[in-house]
N, CA, C and O atoms as a Tinker XYZ file with bonds, in Angstrom:
   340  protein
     1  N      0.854000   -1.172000    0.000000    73     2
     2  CA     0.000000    0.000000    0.000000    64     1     3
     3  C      0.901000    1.237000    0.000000    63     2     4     5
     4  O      1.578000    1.630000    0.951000    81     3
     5  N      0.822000    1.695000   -1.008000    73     3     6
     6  CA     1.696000    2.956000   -1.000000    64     5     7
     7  C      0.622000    4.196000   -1.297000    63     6     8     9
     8  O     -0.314000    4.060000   -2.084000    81     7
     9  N      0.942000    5.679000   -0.406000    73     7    10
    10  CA     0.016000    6.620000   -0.632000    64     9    11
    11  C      0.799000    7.447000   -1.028000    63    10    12    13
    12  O      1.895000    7.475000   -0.468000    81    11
    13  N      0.494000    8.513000   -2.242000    73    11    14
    14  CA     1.090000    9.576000   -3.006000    64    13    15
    15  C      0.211000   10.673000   -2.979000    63    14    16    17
    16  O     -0.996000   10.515000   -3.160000    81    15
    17  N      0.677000   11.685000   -2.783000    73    15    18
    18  CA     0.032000   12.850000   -3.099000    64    17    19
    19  C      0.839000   13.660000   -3.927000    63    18    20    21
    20  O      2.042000   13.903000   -3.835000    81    19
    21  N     -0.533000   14.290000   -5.279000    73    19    22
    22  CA    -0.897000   14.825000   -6.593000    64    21    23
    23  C     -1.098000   16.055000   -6.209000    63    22    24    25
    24  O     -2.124000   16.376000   -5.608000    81    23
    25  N      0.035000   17.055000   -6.563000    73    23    26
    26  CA    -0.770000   18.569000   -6.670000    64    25    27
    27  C     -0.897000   18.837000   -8.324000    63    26    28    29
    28  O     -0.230000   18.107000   -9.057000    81    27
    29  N     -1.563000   19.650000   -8.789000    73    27    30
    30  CA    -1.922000   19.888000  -10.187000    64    29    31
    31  C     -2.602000   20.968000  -10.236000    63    30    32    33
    32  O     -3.524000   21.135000   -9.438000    81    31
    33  N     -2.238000   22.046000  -11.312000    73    31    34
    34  CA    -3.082000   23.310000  -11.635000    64    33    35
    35  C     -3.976000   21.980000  -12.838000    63    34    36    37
    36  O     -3.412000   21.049000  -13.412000    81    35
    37  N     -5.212000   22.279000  -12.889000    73    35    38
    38  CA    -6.441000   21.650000  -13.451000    64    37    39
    39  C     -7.058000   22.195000  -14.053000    63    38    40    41
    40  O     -7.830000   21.642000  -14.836000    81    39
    41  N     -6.933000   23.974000  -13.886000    73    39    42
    42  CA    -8.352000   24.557000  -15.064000    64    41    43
    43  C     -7.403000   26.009000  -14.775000    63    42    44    45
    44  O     -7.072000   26.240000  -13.612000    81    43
    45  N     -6.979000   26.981000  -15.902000    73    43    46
    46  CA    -6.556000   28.456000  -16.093000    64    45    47
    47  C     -7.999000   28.677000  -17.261000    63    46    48    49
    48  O     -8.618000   28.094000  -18.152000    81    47
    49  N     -7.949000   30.047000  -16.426000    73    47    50
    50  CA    -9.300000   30.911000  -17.086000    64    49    51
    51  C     -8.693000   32.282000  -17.273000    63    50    52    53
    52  O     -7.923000   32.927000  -16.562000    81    51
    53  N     -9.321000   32.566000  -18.557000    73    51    54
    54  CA    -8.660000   34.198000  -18.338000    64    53    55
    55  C    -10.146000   34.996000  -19.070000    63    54    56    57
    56  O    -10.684000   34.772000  -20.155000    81    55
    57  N    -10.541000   36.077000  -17.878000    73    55    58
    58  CA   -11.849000   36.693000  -17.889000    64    57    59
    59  C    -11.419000   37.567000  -19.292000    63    58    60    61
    60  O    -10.339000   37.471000  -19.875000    81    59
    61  N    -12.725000   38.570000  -19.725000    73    59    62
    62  CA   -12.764000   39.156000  -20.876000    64    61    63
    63  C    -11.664000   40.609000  -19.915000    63    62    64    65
    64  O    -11.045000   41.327000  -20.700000    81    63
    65  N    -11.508000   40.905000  -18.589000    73    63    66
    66  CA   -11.253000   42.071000  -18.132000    64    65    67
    67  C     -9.699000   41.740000  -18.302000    63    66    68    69
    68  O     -9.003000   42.732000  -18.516000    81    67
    69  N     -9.153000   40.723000  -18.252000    73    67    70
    70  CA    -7.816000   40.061000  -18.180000    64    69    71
    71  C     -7.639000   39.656000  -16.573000    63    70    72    73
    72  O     -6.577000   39.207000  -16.141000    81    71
    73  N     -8.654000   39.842000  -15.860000    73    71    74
    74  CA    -8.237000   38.230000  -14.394000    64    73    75
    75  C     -8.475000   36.917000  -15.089000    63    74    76    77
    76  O     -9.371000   36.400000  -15.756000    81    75
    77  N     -6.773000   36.472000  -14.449000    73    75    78
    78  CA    -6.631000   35.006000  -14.624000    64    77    79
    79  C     -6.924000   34.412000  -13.155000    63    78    80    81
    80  O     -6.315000   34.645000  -12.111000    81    79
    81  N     -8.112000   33.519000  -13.396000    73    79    82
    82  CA    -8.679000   32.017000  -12.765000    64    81    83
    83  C     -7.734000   30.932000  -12.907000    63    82    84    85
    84  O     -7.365000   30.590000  -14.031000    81    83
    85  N     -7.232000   30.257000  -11.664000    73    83    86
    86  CA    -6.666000   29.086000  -11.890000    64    85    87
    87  C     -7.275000   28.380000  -10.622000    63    86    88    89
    88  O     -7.826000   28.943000   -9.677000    81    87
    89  N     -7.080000   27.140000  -10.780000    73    87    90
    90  CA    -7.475000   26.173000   -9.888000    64    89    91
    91  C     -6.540000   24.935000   -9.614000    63    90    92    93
    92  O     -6.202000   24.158000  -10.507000    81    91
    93  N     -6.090000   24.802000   -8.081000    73    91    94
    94  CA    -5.480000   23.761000   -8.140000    64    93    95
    95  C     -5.880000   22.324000   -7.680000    63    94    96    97
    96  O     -6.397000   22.385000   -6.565000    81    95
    97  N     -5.817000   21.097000   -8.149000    73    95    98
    98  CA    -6.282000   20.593000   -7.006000    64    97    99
    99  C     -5.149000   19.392000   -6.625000    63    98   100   101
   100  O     -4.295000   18.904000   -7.364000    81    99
   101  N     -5.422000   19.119000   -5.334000    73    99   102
   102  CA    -5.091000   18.051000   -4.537000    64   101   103
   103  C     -5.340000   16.770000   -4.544000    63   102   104   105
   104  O     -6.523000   16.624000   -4.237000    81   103
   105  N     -4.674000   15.452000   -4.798000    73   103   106
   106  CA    -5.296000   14.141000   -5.105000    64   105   107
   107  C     -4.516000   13.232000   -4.532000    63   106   108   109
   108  O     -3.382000   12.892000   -4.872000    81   107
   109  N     -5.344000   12.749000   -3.408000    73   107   110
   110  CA    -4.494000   11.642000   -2.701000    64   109   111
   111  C     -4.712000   10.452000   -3.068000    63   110   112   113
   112  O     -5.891000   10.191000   -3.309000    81   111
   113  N     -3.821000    9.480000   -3.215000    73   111   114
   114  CA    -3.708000    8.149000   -4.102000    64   113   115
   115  C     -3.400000    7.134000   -3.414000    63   114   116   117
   116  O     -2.724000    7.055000   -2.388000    81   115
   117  N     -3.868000    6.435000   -3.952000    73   115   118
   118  CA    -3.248000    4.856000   -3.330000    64   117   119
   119  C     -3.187000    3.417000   -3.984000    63   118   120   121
   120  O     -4.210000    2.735000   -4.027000    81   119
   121  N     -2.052000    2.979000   -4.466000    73   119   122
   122  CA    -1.690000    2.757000   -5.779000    64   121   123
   123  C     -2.498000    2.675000   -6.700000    63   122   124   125
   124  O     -3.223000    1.758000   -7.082000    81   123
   125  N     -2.258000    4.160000   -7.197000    73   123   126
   126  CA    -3.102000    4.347000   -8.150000    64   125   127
   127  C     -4.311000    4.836000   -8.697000    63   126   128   129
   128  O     -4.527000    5.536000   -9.686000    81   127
   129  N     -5.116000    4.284000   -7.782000    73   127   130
   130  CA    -6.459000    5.159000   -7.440000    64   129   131
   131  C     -6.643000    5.919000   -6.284000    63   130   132   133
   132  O     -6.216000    5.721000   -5.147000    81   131
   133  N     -7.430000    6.931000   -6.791000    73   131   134
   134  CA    -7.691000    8.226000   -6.171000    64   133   135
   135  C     -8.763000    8.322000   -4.483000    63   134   136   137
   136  O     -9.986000    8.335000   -4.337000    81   135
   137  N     -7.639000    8.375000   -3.464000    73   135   138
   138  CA    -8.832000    8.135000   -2.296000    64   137   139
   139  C     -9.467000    9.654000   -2.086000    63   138   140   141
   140  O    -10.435000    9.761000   -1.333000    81   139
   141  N     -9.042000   10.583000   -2.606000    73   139   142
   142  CA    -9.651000   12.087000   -2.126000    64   141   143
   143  C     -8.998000   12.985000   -3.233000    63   142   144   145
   144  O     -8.071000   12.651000   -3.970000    81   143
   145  N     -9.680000   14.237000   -3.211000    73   143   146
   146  CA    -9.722000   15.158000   -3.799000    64   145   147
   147  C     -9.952000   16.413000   -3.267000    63   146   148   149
   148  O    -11.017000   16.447000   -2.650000    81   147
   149  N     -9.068000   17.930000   -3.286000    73   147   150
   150  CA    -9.448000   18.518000   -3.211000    64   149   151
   151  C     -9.011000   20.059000   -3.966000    63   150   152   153
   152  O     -8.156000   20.195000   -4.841000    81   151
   153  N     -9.726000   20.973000   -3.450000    73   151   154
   154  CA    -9.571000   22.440000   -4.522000    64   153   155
   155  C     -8.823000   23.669000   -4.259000    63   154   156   157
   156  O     -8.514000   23.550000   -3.073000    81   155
   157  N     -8.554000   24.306000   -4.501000    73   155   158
   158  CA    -7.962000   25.992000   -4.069000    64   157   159
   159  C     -8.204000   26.142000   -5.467000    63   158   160   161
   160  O     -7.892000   25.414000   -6.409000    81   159
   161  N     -8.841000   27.260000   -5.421000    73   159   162
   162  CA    -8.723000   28.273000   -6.466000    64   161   163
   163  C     -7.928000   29.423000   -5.687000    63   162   164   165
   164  O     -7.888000   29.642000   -4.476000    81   163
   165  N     -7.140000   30.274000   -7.037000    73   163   166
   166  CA    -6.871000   31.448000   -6.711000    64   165   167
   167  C     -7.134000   32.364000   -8.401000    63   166   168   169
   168  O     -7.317000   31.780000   -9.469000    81   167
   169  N     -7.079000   33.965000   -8.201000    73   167   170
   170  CA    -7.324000   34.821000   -8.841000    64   169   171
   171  C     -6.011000   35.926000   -9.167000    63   170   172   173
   172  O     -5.260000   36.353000   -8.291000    81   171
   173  N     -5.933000   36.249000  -10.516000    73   171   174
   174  CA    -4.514000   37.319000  -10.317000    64   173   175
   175  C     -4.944000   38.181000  -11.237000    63   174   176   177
   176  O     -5.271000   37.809000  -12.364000    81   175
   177  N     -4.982000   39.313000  -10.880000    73   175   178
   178  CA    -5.307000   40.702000  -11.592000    64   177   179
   179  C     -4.325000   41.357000  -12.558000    63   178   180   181
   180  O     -3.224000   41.647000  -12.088000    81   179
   181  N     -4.567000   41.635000  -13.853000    73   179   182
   182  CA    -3.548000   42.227000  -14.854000    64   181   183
   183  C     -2.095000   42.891000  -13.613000    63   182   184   185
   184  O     -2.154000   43.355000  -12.475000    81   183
   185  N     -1.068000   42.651000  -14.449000    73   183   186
   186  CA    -0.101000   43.412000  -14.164000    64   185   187
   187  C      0.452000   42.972000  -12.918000    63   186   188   189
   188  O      1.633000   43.179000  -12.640000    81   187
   189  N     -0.445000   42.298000  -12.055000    73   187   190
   190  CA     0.180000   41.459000  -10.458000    64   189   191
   191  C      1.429000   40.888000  -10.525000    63   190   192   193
   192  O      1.929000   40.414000  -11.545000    81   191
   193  N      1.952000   40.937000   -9.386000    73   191   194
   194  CA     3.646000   40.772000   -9.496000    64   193   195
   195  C      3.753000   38.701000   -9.104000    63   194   196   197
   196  O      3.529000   38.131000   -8.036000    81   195
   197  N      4.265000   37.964000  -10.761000    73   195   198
   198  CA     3.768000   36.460000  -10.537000    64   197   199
   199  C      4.773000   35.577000   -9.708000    63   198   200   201
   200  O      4.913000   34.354000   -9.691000    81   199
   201  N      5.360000   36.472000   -9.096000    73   199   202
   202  CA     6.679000   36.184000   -8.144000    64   201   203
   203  C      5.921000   34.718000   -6.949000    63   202   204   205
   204  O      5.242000   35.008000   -5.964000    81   203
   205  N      6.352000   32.754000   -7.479000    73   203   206
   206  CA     5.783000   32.009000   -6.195000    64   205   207
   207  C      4.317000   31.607000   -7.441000    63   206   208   209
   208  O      3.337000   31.051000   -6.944000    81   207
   209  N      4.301000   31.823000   -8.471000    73   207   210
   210  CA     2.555000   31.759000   -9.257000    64   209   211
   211  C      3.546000   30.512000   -9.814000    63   210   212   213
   212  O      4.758000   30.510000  -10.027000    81   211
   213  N      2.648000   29.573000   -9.946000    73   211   214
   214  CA     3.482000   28.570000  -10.416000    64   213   215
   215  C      3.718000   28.679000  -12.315000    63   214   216   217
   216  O      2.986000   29.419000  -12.971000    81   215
   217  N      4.628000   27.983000  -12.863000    73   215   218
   218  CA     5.156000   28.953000  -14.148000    64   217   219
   219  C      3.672000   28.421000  -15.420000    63   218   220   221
   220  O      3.311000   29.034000  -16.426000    81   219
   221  N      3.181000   27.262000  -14.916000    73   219   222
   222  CA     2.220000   27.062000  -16.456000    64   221   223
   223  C      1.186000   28.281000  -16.470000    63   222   224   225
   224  O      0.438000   28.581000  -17.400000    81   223
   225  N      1.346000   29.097000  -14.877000    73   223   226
   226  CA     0.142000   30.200000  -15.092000    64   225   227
   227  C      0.730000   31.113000  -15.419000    63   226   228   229
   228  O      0.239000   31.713000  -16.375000    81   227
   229  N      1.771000   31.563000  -14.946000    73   227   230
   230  CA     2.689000   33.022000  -15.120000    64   229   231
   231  C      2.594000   32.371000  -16.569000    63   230   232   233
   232  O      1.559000   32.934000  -16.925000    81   231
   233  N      2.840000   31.826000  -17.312000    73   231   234
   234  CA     3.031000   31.848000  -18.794000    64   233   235
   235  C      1.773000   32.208000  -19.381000    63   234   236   237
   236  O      1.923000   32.811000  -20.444000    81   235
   237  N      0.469000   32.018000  -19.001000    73   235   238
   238  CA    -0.943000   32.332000  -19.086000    64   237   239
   239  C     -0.862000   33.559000  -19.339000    63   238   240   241
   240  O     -1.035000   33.942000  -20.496000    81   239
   241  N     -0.581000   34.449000  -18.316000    73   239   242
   242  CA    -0.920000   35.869000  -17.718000    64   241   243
   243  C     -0.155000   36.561000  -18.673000    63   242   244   245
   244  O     -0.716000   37.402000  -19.375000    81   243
   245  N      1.617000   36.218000  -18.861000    73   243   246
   246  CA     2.440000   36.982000  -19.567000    64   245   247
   247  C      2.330000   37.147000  -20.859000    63   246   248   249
   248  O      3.066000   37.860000  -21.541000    81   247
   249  N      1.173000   36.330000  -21.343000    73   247   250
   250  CA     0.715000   36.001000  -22.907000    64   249   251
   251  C     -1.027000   37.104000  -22.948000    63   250   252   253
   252  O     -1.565000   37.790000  -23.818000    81   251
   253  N     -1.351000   36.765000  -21.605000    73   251   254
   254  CA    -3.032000   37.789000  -21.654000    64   253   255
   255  C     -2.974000   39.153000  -21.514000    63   254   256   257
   256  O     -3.686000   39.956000  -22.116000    81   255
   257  N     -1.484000   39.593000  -20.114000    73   255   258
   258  CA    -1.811000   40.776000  -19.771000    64   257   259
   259  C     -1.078000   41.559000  -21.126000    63   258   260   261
   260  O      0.126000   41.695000  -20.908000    81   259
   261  N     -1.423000   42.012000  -22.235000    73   259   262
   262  CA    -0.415000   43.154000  -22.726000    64   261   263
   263  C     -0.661000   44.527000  -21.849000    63   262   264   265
   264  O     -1.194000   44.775000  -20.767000    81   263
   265  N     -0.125000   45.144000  -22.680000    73   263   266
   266  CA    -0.172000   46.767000  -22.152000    64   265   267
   267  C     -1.112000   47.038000  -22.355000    63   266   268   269
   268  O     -1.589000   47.739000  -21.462000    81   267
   269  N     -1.772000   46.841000  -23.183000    73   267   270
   270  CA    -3.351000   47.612000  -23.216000    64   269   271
   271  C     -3.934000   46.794000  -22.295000    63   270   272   273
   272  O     -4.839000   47.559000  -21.959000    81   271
   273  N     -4.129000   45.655000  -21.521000    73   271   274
   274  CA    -5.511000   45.146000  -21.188000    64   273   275
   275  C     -4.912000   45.434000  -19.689000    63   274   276   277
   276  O     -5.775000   45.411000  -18.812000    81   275
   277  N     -3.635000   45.689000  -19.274000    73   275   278
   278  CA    -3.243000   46.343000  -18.341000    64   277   279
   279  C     -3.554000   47.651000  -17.902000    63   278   280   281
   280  O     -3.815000   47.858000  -16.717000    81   279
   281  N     -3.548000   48.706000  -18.891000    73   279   282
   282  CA    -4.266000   50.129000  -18.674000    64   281   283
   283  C     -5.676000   50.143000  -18.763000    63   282   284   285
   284  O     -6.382000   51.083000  -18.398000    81   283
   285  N     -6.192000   48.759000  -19.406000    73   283   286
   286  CA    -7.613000   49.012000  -19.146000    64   285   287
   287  C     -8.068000   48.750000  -17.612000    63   286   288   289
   288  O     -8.815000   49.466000  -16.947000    81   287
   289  N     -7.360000   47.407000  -17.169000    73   287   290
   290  CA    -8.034000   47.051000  -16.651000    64   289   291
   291  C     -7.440000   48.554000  -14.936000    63   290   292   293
   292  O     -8.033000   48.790000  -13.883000    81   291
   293  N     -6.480000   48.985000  -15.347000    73   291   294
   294  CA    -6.622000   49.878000  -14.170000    64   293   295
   295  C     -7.493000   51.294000  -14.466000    63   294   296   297
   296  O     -7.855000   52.032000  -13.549000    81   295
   297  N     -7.781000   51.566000  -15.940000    73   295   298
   298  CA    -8.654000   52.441000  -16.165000    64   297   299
   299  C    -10.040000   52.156000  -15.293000    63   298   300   301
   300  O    -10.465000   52.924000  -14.430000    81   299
   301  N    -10.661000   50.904000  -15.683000    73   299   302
   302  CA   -11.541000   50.337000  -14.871000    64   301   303
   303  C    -11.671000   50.613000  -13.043000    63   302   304   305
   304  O    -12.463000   51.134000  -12.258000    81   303
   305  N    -10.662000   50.065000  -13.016000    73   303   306
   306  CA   -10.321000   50.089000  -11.145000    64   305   307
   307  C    -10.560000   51.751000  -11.034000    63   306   308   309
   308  O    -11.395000   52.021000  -10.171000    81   307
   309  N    -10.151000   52.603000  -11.540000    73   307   310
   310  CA   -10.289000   54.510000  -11.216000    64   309   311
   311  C    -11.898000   54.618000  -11.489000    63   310   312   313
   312  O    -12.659000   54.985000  -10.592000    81   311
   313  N    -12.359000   54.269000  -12.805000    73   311   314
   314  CA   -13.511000   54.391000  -13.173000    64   313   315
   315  C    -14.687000   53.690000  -11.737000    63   314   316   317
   316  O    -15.843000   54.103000  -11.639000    81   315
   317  N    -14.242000   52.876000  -10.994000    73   315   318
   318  CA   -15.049000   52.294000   -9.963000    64   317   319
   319  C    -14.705000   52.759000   -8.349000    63   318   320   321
   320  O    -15.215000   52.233000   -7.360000    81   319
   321  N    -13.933000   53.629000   -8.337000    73   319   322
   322  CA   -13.705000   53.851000   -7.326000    64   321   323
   323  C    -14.777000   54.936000   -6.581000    63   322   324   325
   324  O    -15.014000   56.098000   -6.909000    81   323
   325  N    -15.228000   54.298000   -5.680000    73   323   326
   326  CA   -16.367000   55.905000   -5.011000    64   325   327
   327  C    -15.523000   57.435000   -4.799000    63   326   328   329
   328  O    -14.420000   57.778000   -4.373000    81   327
   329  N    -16.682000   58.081000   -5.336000    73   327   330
   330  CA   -16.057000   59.657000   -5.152000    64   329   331
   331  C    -15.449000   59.999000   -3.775000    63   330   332   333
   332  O    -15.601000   59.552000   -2.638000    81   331
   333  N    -14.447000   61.297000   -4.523000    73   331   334
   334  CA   -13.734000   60.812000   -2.388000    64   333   335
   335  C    -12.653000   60.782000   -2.560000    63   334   336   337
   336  O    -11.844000   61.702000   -2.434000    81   335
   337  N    -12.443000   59.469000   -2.947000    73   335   338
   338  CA   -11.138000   58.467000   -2.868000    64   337   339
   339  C     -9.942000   58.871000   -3.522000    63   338   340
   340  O     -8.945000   58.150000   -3.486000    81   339
């Protein structure tokens, strides 16, 4: 009986705003077949620093965020901010 544990990014999403969706999941094994499963998602906003992002996503992001969907998407962030601020 041997038990292994599976980490794996499983699903990258990249929204129309340029946030990239990734999901990782967790899969504990035992030869072979799968006794459990589980999830983390995380979220990264244009231009976020991918410093620790594991590289199949940083390669995602560095291909989605250009410069434009970067100034949009902080055009956006000013455009939503309550008056005031």
């Amino acid at each position: 009986m041997s038990l292994t544990k599976q980490v794996v990014i499983d699903q990258i999403t990249v929204n129309e705003n340029g946030i990239v969706l990734y999901r990782e999941a967790t899969r504990i094994m035992e030869d072979g077949n799968e006794l459990s499963k589980t999830y983390h998602r995380s979220s990264l906003t244009p231009g976020q620093d991918l410093t620790g992002i594991p590289a199949n996503v940083a390669a995602i992001c560095n291909v989605a965020w250009t410069a434009e969907v970067i100034a949009a998407y902080q055009a956006q962030l000013q455009a939503n901010k309550p008056a005031g601020e």
